[in-house]
C-alpha positions as a Markdown table, in Angstrom:
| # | Residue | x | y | z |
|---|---|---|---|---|
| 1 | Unk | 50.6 | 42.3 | -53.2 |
| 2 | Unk | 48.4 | 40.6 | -56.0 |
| 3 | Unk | 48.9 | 37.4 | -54.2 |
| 4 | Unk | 48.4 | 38.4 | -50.7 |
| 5 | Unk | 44.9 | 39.6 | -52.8 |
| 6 | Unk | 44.2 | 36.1 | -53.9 |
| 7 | Unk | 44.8 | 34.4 | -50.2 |
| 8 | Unk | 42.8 | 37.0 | -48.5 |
| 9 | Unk | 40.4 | 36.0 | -51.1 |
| 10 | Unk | 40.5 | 32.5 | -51.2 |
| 11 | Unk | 40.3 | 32.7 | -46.8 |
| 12 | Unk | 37.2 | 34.7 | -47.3 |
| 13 | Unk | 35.5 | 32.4 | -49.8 |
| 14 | Unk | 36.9 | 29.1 | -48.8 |
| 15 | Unk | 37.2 | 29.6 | -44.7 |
| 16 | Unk | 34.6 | 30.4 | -41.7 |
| 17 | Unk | 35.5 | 34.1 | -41.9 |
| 18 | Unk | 32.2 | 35.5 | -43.9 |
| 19 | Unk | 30.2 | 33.3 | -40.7 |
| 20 | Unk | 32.9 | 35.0 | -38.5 |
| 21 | Unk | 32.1 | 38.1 | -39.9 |
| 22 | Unk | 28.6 | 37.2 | -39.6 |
| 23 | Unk | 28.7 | 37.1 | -36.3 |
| 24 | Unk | 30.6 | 40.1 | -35.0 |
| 25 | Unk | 28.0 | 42.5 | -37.5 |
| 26 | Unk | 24.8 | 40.8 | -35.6 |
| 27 | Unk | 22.2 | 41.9 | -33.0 |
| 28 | Unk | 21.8 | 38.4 | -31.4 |
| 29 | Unk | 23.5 | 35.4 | -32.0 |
| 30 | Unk | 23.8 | 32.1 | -30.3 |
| 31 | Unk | 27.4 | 30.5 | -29.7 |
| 32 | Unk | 28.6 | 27.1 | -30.7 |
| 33 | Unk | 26.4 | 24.2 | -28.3 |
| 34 | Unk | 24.0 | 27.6 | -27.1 |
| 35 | Unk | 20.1 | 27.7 | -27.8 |
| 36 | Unk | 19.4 | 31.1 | -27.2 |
| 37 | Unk | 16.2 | 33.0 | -27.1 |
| 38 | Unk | 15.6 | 36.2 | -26.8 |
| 39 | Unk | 12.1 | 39.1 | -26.6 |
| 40 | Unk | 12.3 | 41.9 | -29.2 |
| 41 | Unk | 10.8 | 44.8 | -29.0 |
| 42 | Unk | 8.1 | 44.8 | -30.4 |
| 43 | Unk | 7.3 | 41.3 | -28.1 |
| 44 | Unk | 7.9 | 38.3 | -30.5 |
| 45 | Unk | 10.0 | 36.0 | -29.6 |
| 46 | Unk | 12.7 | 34.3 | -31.3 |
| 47 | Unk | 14.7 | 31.1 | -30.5 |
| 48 | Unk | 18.0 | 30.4 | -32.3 |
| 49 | Unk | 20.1 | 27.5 | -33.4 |
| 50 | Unk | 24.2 | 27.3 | -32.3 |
| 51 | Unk | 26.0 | 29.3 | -34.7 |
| 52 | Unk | 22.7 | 31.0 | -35.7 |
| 53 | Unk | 23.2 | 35.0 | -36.2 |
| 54 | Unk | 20.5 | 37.8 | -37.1 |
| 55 | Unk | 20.2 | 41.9 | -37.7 |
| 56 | Unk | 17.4 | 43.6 | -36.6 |
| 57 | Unk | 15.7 | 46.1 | -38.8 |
| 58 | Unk | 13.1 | 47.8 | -37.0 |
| 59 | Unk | 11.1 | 51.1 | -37.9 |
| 60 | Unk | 7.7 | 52.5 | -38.4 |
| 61 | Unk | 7.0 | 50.5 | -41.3 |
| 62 | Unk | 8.6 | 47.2 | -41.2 |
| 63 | Unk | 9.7 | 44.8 | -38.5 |
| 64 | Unk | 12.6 | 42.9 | -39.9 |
| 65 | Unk | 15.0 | 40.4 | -39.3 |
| 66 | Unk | 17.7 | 39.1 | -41.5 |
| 67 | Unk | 19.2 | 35.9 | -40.8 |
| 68 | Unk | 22.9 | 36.0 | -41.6 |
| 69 | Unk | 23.9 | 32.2 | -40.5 |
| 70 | Unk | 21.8 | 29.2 | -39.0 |
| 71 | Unk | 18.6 | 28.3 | -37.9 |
| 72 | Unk | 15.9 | 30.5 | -36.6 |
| 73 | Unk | 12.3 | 30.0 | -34.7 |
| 74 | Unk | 10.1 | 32.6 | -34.6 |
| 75 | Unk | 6.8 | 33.6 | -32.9 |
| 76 | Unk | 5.8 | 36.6 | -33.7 |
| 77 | Unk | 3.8 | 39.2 | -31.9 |
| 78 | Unk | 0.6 | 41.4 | -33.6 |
| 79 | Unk | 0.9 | 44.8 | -34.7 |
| 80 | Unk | -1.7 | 46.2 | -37.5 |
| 81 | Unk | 0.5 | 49.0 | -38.6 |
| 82 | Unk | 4.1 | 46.9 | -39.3 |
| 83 | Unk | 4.5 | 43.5 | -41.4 |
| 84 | Unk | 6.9 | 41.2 | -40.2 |
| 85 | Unk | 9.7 | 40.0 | -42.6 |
| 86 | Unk | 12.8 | 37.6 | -42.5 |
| 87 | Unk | 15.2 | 38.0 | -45.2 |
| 88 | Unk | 17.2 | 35.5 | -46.4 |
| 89 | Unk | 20.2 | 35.4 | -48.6 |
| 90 | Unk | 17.9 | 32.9 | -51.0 |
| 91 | Unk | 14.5 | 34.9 | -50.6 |
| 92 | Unk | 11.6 | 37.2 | -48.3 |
| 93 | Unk | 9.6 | 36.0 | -46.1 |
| 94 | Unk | 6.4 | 37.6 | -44.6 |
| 95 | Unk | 4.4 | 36.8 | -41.6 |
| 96 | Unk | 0.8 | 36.2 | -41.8 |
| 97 | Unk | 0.3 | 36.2 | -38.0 |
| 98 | Unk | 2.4 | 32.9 | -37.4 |
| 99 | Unk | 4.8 | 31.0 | -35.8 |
| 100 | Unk | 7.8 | 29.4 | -38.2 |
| 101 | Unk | 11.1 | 28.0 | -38.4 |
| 102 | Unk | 14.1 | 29.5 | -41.4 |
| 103 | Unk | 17.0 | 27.3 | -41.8 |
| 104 | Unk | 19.5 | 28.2 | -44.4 |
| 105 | Unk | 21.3 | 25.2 | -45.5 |
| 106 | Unk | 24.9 | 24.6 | -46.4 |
| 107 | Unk | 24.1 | 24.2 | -50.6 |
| 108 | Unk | 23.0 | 27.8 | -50.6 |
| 109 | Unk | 19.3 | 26.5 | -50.4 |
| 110 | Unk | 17.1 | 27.6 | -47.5 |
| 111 | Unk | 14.4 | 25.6 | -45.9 |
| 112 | Unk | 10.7 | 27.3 | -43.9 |
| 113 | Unk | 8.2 | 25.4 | -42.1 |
| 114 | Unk | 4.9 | 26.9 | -40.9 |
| 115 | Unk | 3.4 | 25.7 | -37.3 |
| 116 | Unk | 0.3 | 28.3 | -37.1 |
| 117 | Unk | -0.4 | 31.0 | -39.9 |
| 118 | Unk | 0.7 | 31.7 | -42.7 |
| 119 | Unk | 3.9 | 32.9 | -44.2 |
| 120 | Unk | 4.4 | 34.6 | -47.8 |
| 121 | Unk | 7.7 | 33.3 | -49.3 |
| 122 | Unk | 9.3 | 35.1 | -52.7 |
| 123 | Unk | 12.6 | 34.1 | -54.0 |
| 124 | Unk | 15.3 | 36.5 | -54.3 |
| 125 | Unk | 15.5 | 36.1 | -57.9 |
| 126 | Unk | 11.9 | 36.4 | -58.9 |
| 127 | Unk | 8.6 | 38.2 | -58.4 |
| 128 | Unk | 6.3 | 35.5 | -57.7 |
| 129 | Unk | 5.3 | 34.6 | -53.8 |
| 130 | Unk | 3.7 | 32.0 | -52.9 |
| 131 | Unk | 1.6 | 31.6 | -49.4 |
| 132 | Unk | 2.8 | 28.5 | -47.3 |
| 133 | Unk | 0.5 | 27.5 | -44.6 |
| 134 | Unk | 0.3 | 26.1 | -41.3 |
| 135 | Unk | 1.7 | 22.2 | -41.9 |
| 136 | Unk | 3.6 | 22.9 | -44.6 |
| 137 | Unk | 7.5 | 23.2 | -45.5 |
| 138 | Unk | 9.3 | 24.5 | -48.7 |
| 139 | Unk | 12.7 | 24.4 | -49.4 |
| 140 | Unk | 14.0 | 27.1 | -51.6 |
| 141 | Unk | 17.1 | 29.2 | -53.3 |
| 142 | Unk | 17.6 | 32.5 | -54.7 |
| 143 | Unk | 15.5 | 31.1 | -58.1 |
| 144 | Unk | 13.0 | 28.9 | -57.4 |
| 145 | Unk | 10.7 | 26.9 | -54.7 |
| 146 | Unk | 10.5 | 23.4 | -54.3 |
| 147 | Unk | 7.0 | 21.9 | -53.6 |
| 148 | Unk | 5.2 | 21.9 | -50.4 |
| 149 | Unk | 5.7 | 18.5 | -48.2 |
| 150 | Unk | 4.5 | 18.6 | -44.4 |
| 151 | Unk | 5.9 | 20.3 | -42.3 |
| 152 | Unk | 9.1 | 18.1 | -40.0 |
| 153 | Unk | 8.4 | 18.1 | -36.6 |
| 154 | Unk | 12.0 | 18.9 | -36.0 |
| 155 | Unk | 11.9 | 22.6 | -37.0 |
| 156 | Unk | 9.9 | 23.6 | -33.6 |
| 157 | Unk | 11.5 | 20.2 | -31.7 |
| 158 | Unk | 14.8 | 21.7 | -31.2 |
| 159 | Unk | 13.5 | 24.7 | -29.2 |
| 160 | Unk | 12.6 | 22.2 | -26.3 |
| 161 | Unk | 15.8 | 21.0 | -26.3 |
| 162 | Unk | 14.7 | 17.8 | -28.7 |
| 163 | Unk | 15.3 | 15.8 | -31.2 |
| 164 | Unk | 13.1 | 13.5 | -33.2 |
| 165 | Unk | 14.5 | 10.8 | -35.5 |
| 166 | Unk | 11.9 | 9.3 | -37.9 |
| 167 | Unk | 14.0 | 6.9 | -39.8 |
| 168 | Unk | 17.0 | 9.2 | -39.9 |
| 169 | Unk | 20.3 | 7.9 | -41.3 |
| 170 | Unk | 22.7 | 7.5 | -37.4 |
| 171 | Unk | 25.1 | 10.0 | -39.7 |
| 172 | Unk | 22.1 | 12.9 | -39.8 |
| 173 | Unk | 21.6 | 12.4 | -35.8 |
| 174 | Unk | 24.9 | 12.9 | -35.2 |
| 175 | Unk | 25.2 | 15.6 | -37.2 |
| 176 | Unk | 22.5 | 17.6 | -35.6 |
| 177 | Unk | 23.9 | 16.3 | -31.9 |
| 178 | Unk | 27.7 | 17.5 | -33.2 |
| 179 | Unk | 26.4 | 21.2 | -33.5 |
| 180 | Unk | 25.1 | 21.0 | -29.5 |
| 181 | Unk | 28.5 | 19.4 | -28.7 |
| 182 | Unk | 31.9 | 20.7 | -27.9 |
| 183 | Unk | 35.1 | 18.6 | -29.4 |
| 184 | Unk | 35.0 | 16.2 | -32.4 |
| 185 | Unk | 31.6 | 14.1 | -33.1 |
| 186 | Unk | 32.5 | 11.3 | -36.4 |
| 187 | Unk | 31.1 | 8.4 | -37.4 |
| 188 | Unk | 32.3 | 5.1 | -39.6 |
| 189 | Unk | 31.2 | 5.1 | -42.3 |
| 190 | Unk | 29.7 | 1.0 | -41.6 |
| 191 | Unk | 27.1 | 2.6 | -39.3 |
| 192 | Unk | 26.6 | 5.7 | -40.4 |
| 193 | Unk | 23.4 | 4.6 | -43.0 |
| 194 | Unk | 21.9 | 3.0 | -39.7 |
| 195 | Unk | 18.2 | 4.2 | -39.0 |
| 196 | Unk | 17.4 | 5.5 | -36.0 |
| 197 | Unk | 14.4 | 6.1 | -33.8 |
| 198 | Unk | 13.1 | 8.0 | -31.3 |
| 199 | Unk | 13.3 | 11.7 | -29.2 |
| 200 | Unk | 17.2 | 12.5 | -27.9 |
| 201 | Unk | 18.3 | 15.7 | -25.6 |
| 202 | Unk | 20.2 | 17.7 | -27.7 |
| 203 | Unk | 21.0 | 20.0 | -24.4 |
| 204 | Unk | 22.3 | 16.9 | -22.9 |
| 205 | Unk | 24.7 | 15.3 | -25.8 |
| 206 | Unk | 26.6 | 12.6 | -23.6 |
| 207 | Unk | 23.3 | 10.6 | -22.4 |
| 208 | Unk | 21.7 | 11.3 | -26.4 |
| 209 | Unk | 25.0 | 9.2 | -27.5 |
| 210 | Unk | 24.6 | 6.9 | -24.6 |
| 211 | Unk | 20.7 | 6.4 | -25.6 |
| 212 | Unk | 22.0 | 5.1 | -29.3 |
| 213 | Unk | 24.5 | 3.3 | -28.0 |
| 214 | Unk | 21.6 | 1.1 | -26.3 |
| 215 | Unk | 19.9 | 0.7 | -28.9 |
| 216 | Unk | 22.2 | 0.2 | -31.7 |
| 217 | Unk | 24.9 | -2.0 | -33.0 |
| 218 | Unk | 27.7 | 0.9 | -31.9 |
| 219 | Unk | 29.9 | 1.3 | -29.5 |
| 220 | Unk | 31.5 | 5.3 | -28.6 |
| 221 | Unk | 35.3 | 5.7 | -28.6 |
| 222 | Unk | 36.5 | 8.3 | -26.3 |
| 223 | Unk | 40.3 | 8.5 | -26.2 |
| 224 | Unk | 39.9 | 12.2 | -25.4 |
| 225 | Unk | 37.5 | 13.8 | -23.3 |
| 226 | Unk | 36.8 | 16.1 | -26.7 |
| 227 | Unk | 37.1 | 13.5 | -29.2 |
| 228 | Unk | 34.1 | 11.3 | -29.8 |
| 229 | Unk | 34.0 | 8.7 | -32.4 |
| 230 | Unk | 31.0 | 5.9 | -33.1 |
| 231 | Unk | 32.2 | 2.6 | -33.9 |
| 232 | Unk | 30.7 | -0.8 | -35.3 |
| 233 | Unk | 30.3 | -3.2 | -31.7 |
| 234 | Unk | 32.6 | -5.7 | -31.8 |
């Protein structure tokens, strides 16, 4: 029994089950390759990321969504007599009339970017907040808040359906394109530090891979329909 204990233990911590879990608790979630958006009550408007998961919270008070797994957009609607929060398993976030983007990373660090408003951000752990503005981006955890930098294009991008690479690493762009994608998505490691350029359809994965296949030293392996794999050209 004690080690039937540990294994269910070690599944829970080490496996996908707490996103599984995730998941089957939430109000709205998007599936693997889905961007899904959806009108709550209240008439924001939110846009999530494949895999993304949230809860709603909603009362007379306090409009609030917690972001179990993923990436979240979020355009929120007025309403004088209820603040607008997103919580976070690394901190709070308000709404200052605004539009934003949450992503919580895979180091147990979270990342917002503000497009129009403002949004005040505490960490779990502490007291402080801090107002981030329209432009802006901070990455945080349960302690602390990095410093502001602008704001990356690609936290409101990917609700078009789009991409940007400024001088990302080929290994980051496929990365991103993997989550859109069905099957197995790897790269050698001899191209992977390649830096790439330009807007790709992440809604259309086969001509985004085709696009850097044009433009780049790399040639895609396909020896099943749901296995992908980037190559040096020879």
């Amino acid at each position: 029994m004690a080690g039937g204990g540990v294994a269910g233990w070690m599944a829970w911590r080490c496996t996908e089950l707490p996103l599984l879990a995730a998941h089957w608790t939430a109000d709205h979630r998007a599936a693997s390759g889905e961007l899904a958006t959806r009108v709550l009550s209240d008439g924001s408007r939110i846009w999530l990321a494949p895999g993304a998961a949230v809860t709603l919270h909603f009362d007379a008070q306090t409009r609030c969504l917690q972001l179990l797994a993923g990436q979240l957009f979020v355009d929120t609607a007025p309403d004088a007599h209820r603040r607008f929060i997103v919580d976070t398993p690394q901190g709070r976030l308000r709404a200052l009339g605004t539009r934003f983007h949450v992503r919580l990373l895979a180091d147990e660090r979270a990342t917002l970017a503000v497009y129009d408003g403002a949004v005040e951000l505490r960490a779990a752990g502490s007291a402080a907040t801090t107002v981030v503005q329209a432009g802006q981006q901070r990455h945080f955890d349960a302690q602390a808040l990095d410093g502001a930098t602008p704001a990356d294009p690609n936290g409101r991008a990917w609700i078009r359906g789009i991409l940007l690479a400024q001088d990302m690493a080929l290994g980051d762009v496929l990365a991103e394109l993997a989550r859109y994608r069905p099957g197995h998505l790897a790269v050698a490691p001899e191209v992977a530090g390649l830096r790439v350029h330009g807007s790709f359809p992440l809604t259309n994965t086969d001509r985004a891979l085709a696009m850097l296949a044009g433009i780049l030293p790399i040639r895609l392996h396909q020896p099943l329909p749901w296995w992908t794999s980037i190559e040096p050209r020879r």
